[in-house]
């Protein structure tokens, strides 16, 4: 064998080995079990079996499966997932120093001081610890024409149930107060601010806050989005505030969004389906690691949508449906899907 032929053969061998290596690298996740059970979940979830599941890991989408007529960019209401999005918008103002988490709400909304609620802070708002009593389990039942009118009602028509910062009661009240502060500081409606600071920079074209205050639809629960858009949002969180080389939020803001703010045992009222979870800013801490740090953060919604970040395994995923009021009865199916994904992505991988 001549030297040139030997060198060429060596190059071909090395290339073949590289191709085999990368083939293994790119095919390391086997979601065949999830594929085989997708039809079962498809019938279980949603109206007429509409379901989408997407997984992001290591800079790319590693799994996508949807119902035939339910595309990844199909827009649907996402209910309480709105709180996670709203909290991120609010944290962008903290990043810029325009507001502080420990600012008193009354600094921007003097009506709260007028009615004896001057000790409530923005941090209390983001963690459902304002102490303000709601009309029901979510906060208010609607009947308003604007966010300003709704938030003013929290000041002048709602009693203080517990001292601010002493009790966690999940509701729509706190996030709506903080969103109203954003409107005052920016002199723009919350939807416009969210589009400018969050949705457009991340290509979330199917995401919007379509408020109807008269029906109780607000920054806390009024967002519409898609599986792709929610995955983009969580990609930014997973990448410490970066999305496609664009800085959306600071690393410090991401740390605060993910930090455990309320321990499960300290919660006075939580929805049945998330009992036992802790709370961060706008989202739940479903799992913690051995050191007590958040390992899985999620924002399940009664609309059937369930996005989550698995910080231990370094991936983001979303289960997206078009149904309402099925979270309680289908929680087992949601957790089954997560387990099938977790089985393919070991912790620390």
mmCIF file of C-alpha atoms in Angstrom:
data_model
loop_
_atom_site.group_PDB
_atom_site.id
_atom_site.type_symbol
_atom_site.label_atom_id
_atom_site.label_comp_id
_atom_site.label_asym_id
_atom_site.label_seq_id
_atom_site.Cartn_x
_atom_site.Cartn_y
_atom_site.Cartn_z
ATOM 1 C CA UNK A 1 0.000 0.000 0.000
ATOM 2 C CA UNK A 2 1.460 3.364 -1.000
ATOM 3 C CA UNK A 3 1.843 6.138 1.568
ATOM 4 C CA UNK A 4 -0.807 8.286 -0.194
ATOM 5 C CA UNK A 5 -3.289 5.384 -0.248
ATOM 6 C CA UNK A 6 -2.600 4.685 3.407
ATOM 7 C CA UNK A 7 -3.226 8.335 4.354
ATOM 8 C CA UNK A 8 -6.478 8.407 2.366
ATOM 9 C CA UNK A 9 -7.698 5.214 4.000
ATOM 10 C CA UNK A 10 -6.843 6.658 7.398
ATOM 11 C CA UNK A 11 -8.825 9.814 6.641
ATOM 12 C CA UNK A 12 -11.826 7.780 5.518
ATOM 13 C CA UNK A 13 -11.657 5.676 8.687
ATOM 14 C CA UNK A 14 -11.483 8.747 10.905
ATOM 15 C CA UNK A 15 -14.401 10.332 9.029
ATOM 16 C CA UNK A 16 -16.450 7.154 9.405
ATOM 17 C CA UNK A 17 -15.772 7.036 13.133
ATOM 18 C CA UNK A 18 -16.770 10.705 13.467
ATOM 19 C CA UNK A 19 -19.999 10.103 11.591
ATOM 20 C CA UNK A 20 -20.800 7.146 13.817
ATOM 21 C CA UNK A 21 -20.033 9.226 16.903
ATOM 22 C CA UNK A 22 -22.256 12.104 15.850
ATOM 23 C CA UNK A 23 -24.996 9.703 14.822
ATOM 24 C CA UNK A 24 -24.971 8.332 18.359
ATOM 25 C CA UNK A 25 -24.803 11.860 19.807
ATOM 26 C CA UNK A 26 -27.767 13.114 17.826
ATOM 27 C CA UNK A 27 -29.816 9.970 18.391
ATOM 28 C CA UNK A 28 -29.093 9.581 22.104
ATOM 29 C CA UNK A 29 -32.715 10.087 23.148
ATOM 30 C CA UNK A 30 -35.184 7.327 22.445
ATOM 31 C CA UNK A 31 -38.715 8.642 22.839
ATOM 32 C CA UNK A 32 -40.323 5.604 21.198
ATOM 33 C CA UNK A 33 -42.272 4.783 24.371
ATOM 34 C CA UNK A 34 -43.773 8.268 24.374
ATOM 35 C CA UNK A 35 -44.537 7.911 20.665
ATOM 36 C CA UNK A 36 -46.297 4.604 21.229
ATOM 37 C CA UNK A 37 -48.457 6.048 24.009
ATOM 38 C CA UNK A 38 -49.145 9.384 22.322
ATOM 39 C CA UNK A 39 -52.422 8.193 20.813
ATOM 40 C CA UNK A 40 -53.606 7.166 24.267
ATOM 41 C CA UNK A 41 -52.774 10.569 25.721
ATOM 42 C CA UNK A 42 -54.223 12.261 22.649
ATOM 43 C CA UNK A 43 -57.634 10.773 23.392
ATOM 44 C CA UNK A 44 -57.317 11.475 27.085
ATOM 45 C CA UNK A 45 -56.451 15.150 26.697
ATOM 46 C CA UNK A 46 -58.270 17.970 25.030
ATOM 47 C CA UNK A 47 -61.335 18.334 22.884
ATOM 48 C CA UNK A 48 -61.290 15.904 19.958
ATOM 49 C CA UNK A 49 -57.883 14.690 21.070
ATOM 50 C CA UNK A 50 -55.791 17.811 20.449
ATOM 51 C CA UNK A 51 -52.366 17.577 22.021
ATOM 52 C CA UNK A 52 -48.800 18.787 21.439
ATOM 53 C CA UNK A 53 -45.621 17.730 23.276
ATOM 54 C CA UNK A 54 -42.261 19.425 22.686
ATOM 55 C CA UNK A 55 -38.851 18.986 24.367
ATOM 56 C CA UNK A 56 -35.775 21.265 24.142
ATOM 57 C CA UNK A 57 -32.315 20.081 25.168
ATOM 58 C CA UNK A 58 -28.730 21.145 24.399
ATOM 59 C CA UNK A 59 -29.589 23.985 22.058
ATOM 60 C CA UNK A 60 -32.193 22.213 19.940
ATOM 61 C CA UNK A 61 -35.654 20.718 19.935
ATOM 62 C CA UNK A 62 -35.153 16.981 20.452
ATOM 63 C CA UNK A 63 -38.801 15.921 20.369
ATOM 64 C CA UNK A 64 -41.993 17.189 18.761
ATOM 65 C CA UNK A 65 -45.276 15.326 18.499
ATOM 66 C CA UNK A 66 -48.662 16.873 17.772
ATOM 67 C CA UNK A 67 -52.162 15.900 16.805
ATOM 68 C CA UNK A 68 -52.768 16.042 13.068
ATOM 69 C CA UNK A 69 -54.692 19.319 13.166
ATOM 70 C CA UNK A 70 -52.952 20.854 16.175
ATOM 71 C CA UNK A 71 -49.739 22.535 15.067
ATOM 72 C CA UNK A 72 -46.894 23.664 17.356
ATOM 73 C CA UNK A 73 -47.829 27.294 16.651
ATOM 74 C CA UNK A 74 -51.570 26.825 17.262
ATOM 75 C CA UNK A 75 -52.726 29.580 19.626
ATOM 76 C CA UNK A 76 -54.797 28.750 22.714
ATOM 77 C CA UNK A 77 -55.445 30.372 26.113
ATOM 78 C CA UNK A 78 -52.833 29.337 28.671
ATOM 79 C CA UNK A 79 -54.558 30.479 31.874
ATOM 80 C CA UNK A 80 -52.272 30.564 34.906
ATOM 81 C CA UNK A 81 -49.169 30.130 32.741
ATOM 82 C CA UNK A 82 -49.738 33.860 32.195
ATOM 83 C CA UNK A 83 -48.270 34.525 35.642
ATOM 84 C CA UNK A 84 -44.873 33.139 34.597
ATOM 85 C CA UNK A 85 -44.826 35.368 31.518
ATOM 86 C CA UNK A 86 -46.030 38.402 33.482
ATOM 87 C CA UNK A 87 -43.387 37.872 36.177
ATOM 88 C CA UNK A 88 -40.651 37.868 33.519
ATOM 89 C CA UNK A 89 -41.937 41.173 32.095
ATOM 90 C CA UNK A 90 -41.949 42.688 35.580
ATOM 91 C CA UNK A 91 -38.405 41.449 36.255
ATOM 92 C CA UNK A 92 -37.187 43.292 33.143
ATOM 93 C CA UNK A 93 -38.056 46.537 34.958
ATOM 94 C CA UNK A 94 -36.188 45.321 38.037
ATOM 95 C CA UNK A 95 -33.207 44.639 35.761
ATOM 96 C CA UNK A 96 -33.220 48.262 34.600
ATOM 97 C CA UNK A 97 -33.579 49.653 38.106
ATOM 98 C CA UNK A 98 -36.919 51.243 37.288
ATOM 99 C CA UNK A 99 -38.576 49.360 40.133
ATOM 100 C CA UNK A 100 -37.301 47.336 43.086
ATOM 101 C CA UNK A 101 -38.772 44.136 44.449
ATOM 102 C CA UNK A 102 -38.879 45.727 47.888
ATOM 103 C CA UNK A 103 -40.575 48.932 46.753
ATOM 104 C CA UNK A 104 -43.866 49.602 48.480
ATOM 105 C CA UNK A 105 -46.822 49.306 46.123
ATOM 106 C CA UNK A 106 -48.085 52.619 47.512
ATOM 107 C CA UNK A 107 -45.050 54.371 45.992
ATOM 108 C CA UNK A 108 -46.729 53.944 42.602
ATOM 109 C CA UNK A 109 -50.328 53.465 43.742
ATOM 110 C CA UNK A 110 -51.029 55.929 46.587
ATOM 111 C CA UNK A 111 -54.570 54.561 46.922
ATOM 112 C CA UNK A 112 -53.101 51.567 48.760
ATOM 113 C CA UNK A 113 -51.738 53.832 51.501
ATOM 114 C CA UNK A 114 -55.080 55.630 51.691
ATOM 115 C CA UNK A 115 -56.799 52.355 52.576
ATOM 116 C CA UNK A 116 -54.243 51.040 55.053
ATOM 117 C CA UNK A 117 -52.296 48.770 52.677
ATOM 118 C CA UNK A 118 -49.022 50.690 52.588
ATOM 119 C CA UNK A 119 -46.816 47.758 53.692
ATOM 120 C CA UNK A 120 -47.391 45.619 50.598
ATOM 121 C CA UNK A 121 -44.300 45.327 48.375
ATOM 122 C CA UNK A 122 -43.778 44.229 44.786
ATOM 123 C CA UNK A 123 -42.098 41.094 46.128
ATOM 124 C CA UNK A 124 -45.271 40.282 48.058
ATOM 125 C CA UNK A 125 -47.210 40.690 44.825
ATOM 126 C CA UNK A 126 -45.031 38.224 42.916
ATOM 127 C CA UNK A 127 -45.275 35.623 45.677
ATOM 128 C CA UNK A 128 -49.025 35.845 46.493
ATOM 129 C CA UNK A 129 -48.290 37.252 49.927
ATOM 130 C CA UNK A 130 -50.102 40.596 49.744
ATOM 131 C CA UNK A 131 -52.507 39.517 52.472
ATOM 132 C CA UNK A 132 -55.435 40.925 50.483
ATOM 133 C CA UNK A 133 -58.595 38.848 50.660
ATOM 134 C CA UNK A 134 -60.011 37.725 47.312
ATOM 135 C CA UNK A 135 -63.607 37.291 46.265
ATOM 136 C CA UNK A 136 -62.935 33.621 45.458
ATOM 137 C CA UNK A 137 -60.054 31.201 45.036
ATOM 138 C CA UNK A 138 -58.506 33.263 42.237
ATOM 139 C CA UNK A 139 -58.929 36.825 43.424
ATOM 140 C CA UNK A 140 -61.808 38.563 41.684
ATOM 141 C CA UNK A 141 -64.740 37.561 39.545
ATOM 142 C CA UNK A 142 -64.496 40.318 36.950
ATOM 143 C CA UNK A 143 -66.815 43.228 36.349
ATOM 144 C CA UNK A 144 -64.082 45.758 35.498
ATOM 145 C CA UNK A 145 -63.269 47.825 32.440
ATOM 146 C CA UNK A 146 -59.528 48.219 32.939
ATOM 147 C CA UNK A 147 -56.577 46.952 34.966
ATOM 148 C CA UNK A 148 -56.524 50.276 36.796
ATOM 149 C CA UNK A 149 -60.133 49.845 37.917
ATOM 150 C CA UNK A 150 -59.524 46.244 39.004
ATOM 151 C CA UNK A 151 -56.365 47.052 40.977
ATOM 152 C CA UNK A 152 -57.980 50.045 42.664
ATOM 153 C CA UNK A 153 -60.707 47.700 43.864
ATOM 154 C CA UNK A 154 -58.066 45.627 45.678
ATOM 155 C CA UNK A 155 -57.168 48.763 47.617
ATOM 156 C CA UNK A 156 -60.594 50.152 48.450
ATOM 157 C CA UNK A 157 -62.936 47.156 48.379
ATOM 158 C CA UNK A 158 -60.891 44.250 49.731
ATOM 159 C CA UNK A 159 -59.914 43.684 53.350
ATOM 160 C CA UNK A 160 -56.497 42.643 54.561
ATOM 161 C CA UNK A 161 -56.811 38.990 55.578
ATOM 162 C CA UNK A 162 -53.272 38.535 56.928
ATOM 163 C CA UNK A 163 -50.292 40.848 57.333
ATOM 164 C CA UNK A 164 -48.318 41.246 54.072
ATOM 165 C CA UNK A 165 -45.485 38.749 53.768
ATOM 166 C CA UNK A 166 -46.850 36.348 56.381
ATOM 167 C CA UNK A 167 -49.109 34.005 54.394
ATOM 168 C CA UNK A 168 -49.162 32.598 50.875
ATOM 169 C CA UNK A 169 -52.590 32.494 49.229
ATOM 170 C CA UNK A 170 -52.596 31.768 45.518
ATOM 171 C CA UNK A 171 -54.734 34.254 43.560
ATOM 172 C CA UNK A 172 -54.720 36.687 40.644
ATOM 173 C CA UNK A 173 -54.386 39.723 42.902
ATOM 174 C CA UNK A 174 -50.626 40.154 43.357
ATOM 175 C CA UNK A 175 -49.495 39.734 39.759
ATOM 176 C CA UNK A 176 -52.201 42.149 38.604
ATOM 177 C CA UNK A 177 -51.029 44.810 41.069
ATOM 178 C CA UNK A 178 -47.432 44.416 39.883
ATOM 179 C CA UNK A 179 -48.570 44.558 36.235
ATOM 180 C CA UNK A 180 -50.426 47.803 36.956
ATOM 181 C CA UNK A 181 -47.216 49.271 38.424
ATOM 182 C CA UNK A 182 -45.464 48.380 35.152
ATOM 183 C CA UNK A 183 -48.148 50.319 33.281
ATOM 184 C CA UNK A 184 -47.586 53.362 35.474
ATOM 185 C CA UNK A 185 -43.792 53.259 35.176
ATOM 186 C CA UNK A 186 -43.789 52.647 31.410
ATOM 187 C CA UNK A 187 -46.870 54.781 30.654
ATOM 188 C CA UNK A 188 -48.018 52.018 28.366
ATOM 189 C CA UNK A 189 -50.524 49.184 28.581
ATOM 190 C CA UNK A 190 -49.142 45.913 29.893
ATOM 191 C CA UNK A 191 -49.763 44.088 26.616
ATOM 192 C CA UNK A 192 -47.664 46.626 24.701
ATOM 193 C CA UNK A 193 -44.837 46.319 27.211
ATOM 194 C CA UNK A 194 -44.916 42.504 27.061
ATOM 195 C CA UNK A 195 -44.722 42.553 23.270
ATOM 196 C CA UNK A 196 -41.786 44.967 23.256
ATOM 197 C CA UNK A 197 -39.717 43.393 25.990
ATOM 198 C CA UNK A 198 -40.523 39.709 25.777
ATOM 199 C CA UNK A 199 -42.628 38.361 22.954
ATOM 200 C CA UNK A 200 -41.196 40.062 19.857
ATOM 201 C CA UNK A 201 -37.509 39.644 20.833
ATOM 202 C CA UNK A 202 -38.076 35.909 21.254
ATOM 203 C CA UNK A 203 -40.172 35.389 18.134
ATOM 204 C CA UNK A 204 -43.272 34.535 20.180
ATOM 205 C CA UNK A 205 -45.627 35.491 17.361
ATOM 206 C CA UNK A 206 -48.579 33.526 18.716
ATOM 207 C CA UNK A 207 -48.389 35.032 22.195
ATOM 208 C CA UNK A 208 -50.479 37.938 23.440
ATOM 209 C CA UNK A 209 -52.350 39.125 26.503
ATOM 210 C CA UNK A 210 -55.974 39.316 25.365
ATOM 211 C CA UNK A 211 -57.539 40.897 28.432
ATOM 212 C CA UNK A 212 -61.206 41.079 29.269
ATOM 213 C CA UNK A 213 -61.357 42.585 32.746
ATOM 214 C CA UNK A 214 -65.145 42.431 32.736
ATOM 215 C CA UNK A 215 -64.791 38.621 32.705
ATOM 216 C CA UNK A 216 -61.856 38.558 35.103
ATOM 217 C CA UNK A 217 -59.282 37.971 32.348
ATOM 218 C CA UNK A 218 -56.113 39.882 33.209
ATOM 219 C CA UNK A 219 -52.273 39.728 33.287
ATOM 220 C CA UNK A 220 -52.555 36.888 35.809
ATOM 221 C CA UNK A 221 -54.562 34.616 33.528
ATOM 222 C CA UNK A 222 -55.244 36.326 30.185
ATOM 223 C CA UNK A 223 -52.369 35.182 27.946
ATOM 224 C CA UNK A 224 -52.761 33.230 24.706
ATOM 225 C CA UNK A 225 -49.776 31.328 23.396
ATOM 226 C CA UNK A 226 -48.582 28.205 21.559
ATOM 227 C CA UNK A 227 -46.373 25.218 22.302
ATOM 228 C CA UNK A 228 -43.525 26.702 20.253
ATOM 229 C CA UNK A 229 -43.748 30.100 21.933
ATOM 230 C CA UNK A 230 -43.797 28.686 25.448
ATOM 231 C CA UNK A 231 -40.783 26.557 24.588
ATOM 232 C CA UNK A 232 -38.983 29.684 23.347
ATOM 233 C CA UNK A 233 -39.733 31.395 26.646
ATOM 234 C CA UNK A 234 -38.410 28.463 28.675
ATOM 235 C CA UNK A 235 -35.359 28.216 26.421
ATOM 236 C CA UNK A 236 -34.519 31.770 27.457
ATOM 237 C CA UNK A 237 -34.900 30.828 31.135
ATOM 238 C CA UNK A 238 -32.795 27.691 30.678
ATOM 239 C CA UNK A 239 -30.074 29.735 28.965
ATOM 240 C CA UNK A 240 -29.872 32.246 31.822
ATOM 241 C CA UNK A 241 -31.706 35.049 30.067
ATOM 242 C CA UNK A 242 -30.271 34.584 26.570
ATOM 243 C CA UNK A 243 -32.249 33.743 23.455
ATOM 244 C CA UNK A 244 -30.399 33.282 20.156
ATOM 245 C CA UNK A 245 -27.531 35.535 21.270
ATOM 246 C CA UNK A 246 -29.938 38.220 22.519
ATOM 247 C CA UNK A 247 -30.025 39.219 26.158
ATOM 248 C CA UNK A 248 -33.655 39.229 27.333
ATOM 249 C CA UNK A 249 -33.147 39.164 31.108
ATOM 250 C CA UNK A 250 -30.057 39.275 33.290
ATOM 251 C CA UNK A 251 -28.693 36.132 34.865
ATOM 252 C CA UNK A 252 -29.555 37.608 38.257
ATOM 253 C CA UNK A 253 -33.183 38.111 37.203
ATOM 254 C CA UNK A 254 -33.364 34.467 36.116
ATOM 255 C CA UNK A 255 -31.967 33.336 39.460
ATOM 256 C CA UNK A 256 -34.688 35.289 41.257
ATOM 257 C CA UNK A 257 -37.411 33.959 38.953
ATOM 258 C CA UNK A 258 -36.313 30.404 39.772
ATOM 259 C CA UNK A 259 -35.475 30.849 43.456
ATOM 260 C CA UNK A 260 -37.735 29.193 46.012
ATOM 261 C CA UNK A 261 -39.636 32.059 47.620
ATOM 262 C CA UNK A 262 -42.321 30.130 49.502
ATOM 263 C CA UNK A 263 -41.816 26.682 51.025
ATOM 264 C CA UNK A 264 -44.681 24.190 50.573
ATOM 265 C CA UNK A 265 -45.311 24.003 54.310
ATOM 266 C CA UNK A 266 -45.738 27.789 54.506
ATOM 267 C CA UNK A 267 -48.571 27.963 51.962
ATOM 268 C CA UNK A 268 -52.000 28.727 53.439
ATOM 269 C CA UNK A 269 -53.935 28.231 50.205
ATOM 270 C CA UNK A 270 -52.814 26.420 47.066
ATOM 271 C CA UNK A 271 -54.897 24.769 44.337
ATOM 272 C CA UNK A 272 -55.390 21.065 44.959
ATOM 273 C CA UNK A 273 -53.309 20.014 41.980
ATOM 274 C CA UNK A 274 -50.133 21.792 43.128
ATOM 275 C CA UNK A 275 -50.352 21.077 46.834
ATOM 276 C CA UNK A 276 -46.922 20.112 48.090
ATOM 277 C CA UNK A 277 -45.191 22.452 45.615
ATOM 278 C CA UNK A 278 -43.189 25.497 46.611
ATOM 279 C CA UNK A 279 -43.402 28.833 44.788
ATOM 280 C CA UNK A 280 -40.916 31.030 42.960
ATOM 281 C CA UNK A 281 -41.967 34.155 40.995
ATOM 282 C CA UNK A 282 -45.000 33.355 38.829
ATOM 283 C CA UNK A 283 -44.320 29.603 38.803
ATOM 284 C CA UNK A 284 -44.269 26.562 41.076
ATOM 285 C CA UNK A 285 -41.244 24.661 42.351
ATOM 286 C CA UNK A 286 -42.321 21.053 41.834
ATOM 287 C CA UNK A 287 -39.033 19.364 42.771
ATOM 288 C CA UNK A 288 -35.917 20.260 44.762
ATOM 289 C CA UNK A 289 -32.457 18.712 44.713
ATOM 290 C CA UNK A 290 -30.630 17.297 47.733
ATOM 291 C CA UNK A 291 -29.393 20.761 48.705
ATOM 292 C CA UNK A 292 -32.891 22.239 48.607
ATOM 293 C CA UNK A 293 -32.425 24.157 45.365
ATOM 294 C CA UNK A 294 -35.219 24.105 42.745
ATOM 295 C CA UNK A 295 -34.848 21.166 40.349
ATOM 296 C CA UNK A 296 -38.118 21.440 38.423
ATOM 297 C CA UNK A 297 -40.164 24.606 37.892
ATOM 298 C CA UNK A 298 -43.590 24.565 36.292
ATOM 299 C CA UNK A 299 -46.736 26.608 35.677
ATOM 300 C CA UNK A 300 -49.642 24.207 35.150
ATOM 301 C CA UNK A 301 -52.918 25.704 34.013
ATOM 302 C CA UNK A 302 -56.548 24.685 34.140
ATOM 303 C CA UNK A 303 -56.538 25.168 30.375
ATOM 304 C CA UNK A 304 -54.572 21.917 30.199
ATOM 305 C CA UNK A 305 -51.207 23.458 29.356
ATOM 306 C CA UNK A 306 -48.205 22.322 31.387
ATOM 307 C CA UNK A 307 -44.759 23.868 30.694
ATOM 308 C CA UNK A 308 -41.785 22.953 32.856
ATOM 309 C CA UNK A 309 -38.046 23.405 33.291
ATOM 310 C CA UNK A 310 -36.057 20.450 34.571
ATOM 311 C CA UNK A 311 -32.946 22.172 35.925
ATOM 312 C CA UNK A 312 -31.362 18.889 37.043
ATOM 313 C CA UNK A 313 -31.573 17.356 33.555
ATOM 314 C CA UNK A 314 -31.115 20.645 31.710
ATOM 315 C CA UNK A 315 -34.164 20.527 29.482
ATOM 316 C CA UNK A 316 -37.406 22.406 28.882
ATOM 317 C CA UNK A 317 -40.698 20.845 27.793
ATOM 318 C CA UNK A 318 -44.332 21.694 27.267
ATOM 319 C CA UNK A 319 -47.549 19.705 27.096
ATOM 320 C CA UNK A 320 -50.052 21.853 25.224
ATOM 321 C CA UNK A 321 -53.766 21.161 24.852
ATOM 322 C CA UNK A 322 -56.944 23.054 24.017
ATOM 323 C CA UNK A 323 -59.095 21.839 26.859
ATOM 324 C CA UNK A 324 -60.150 23.547 30.088
ATOM 325 C CA UNK A 325 -60.639 22.301 33.626
ATOM 326 C CA UNK A 326 -58.828 19.008 33.113
ATOM 327 C CA UNK A 327 -55.685 19.511 35.171
ATOM 328 C CA UNK A 328 -57.095 17.828 38.276
ATOM 329 C CA UNK A 329 -58.325 14.735 36.498
ATOM 330 C CA UNK A 330 -55.365 14.377 34.141
ATOM 331 C CA UNK A 331 -52.473 15.184 36.458
ATOM 332 C CA UNK A 332 -51.388 11.540 36.379
ATOM 333 C CA UNK A 333 -51.146 11.632 32.578
ATOM 334 C CA UNK A 334 -49.068 14.811 32.721
ATOM 335 C CA UNK A 335 -46.658 13.296 35.220
ATOM 336 C CA UNK A 336 -46.497 10.056 33.213
ATOM 337 C CA UNK A 337 -45.381 11.991 30.132
ATOM 338 C CA UNK A 338 -42.723 13.796 32.161
ATOM 339 C CA UNK A 339 -41.468 10.472 33.509
ATOM 340 C CA UNK A 340 -41.144 9.059 29.985
ATOM 341 C CA UNK A 341 -39.032 12.080 29.070
ATOM 342 C CA UNK A 342 -36.979 11.934 32.261
ATOM 343 C CA UNK A 343 -36.171 8.273 31.603
ATOM 344 C CA UNK A 344 -34.276 9.324 28.467
ATOM 345 C CA UNK A 345 -32.459 12.333 29.975
ATOM 346 C CA UNK A 346 -30.578 11.379 33.125
ATOM 347 C CA UNK A 347 -30.099 13.981 35.845
ATOM 348 C CA UNK A 348 -26.830 15.853 35.358
ATOM 349 C CA UNK A 349 -26.730 14.958 31.650
#
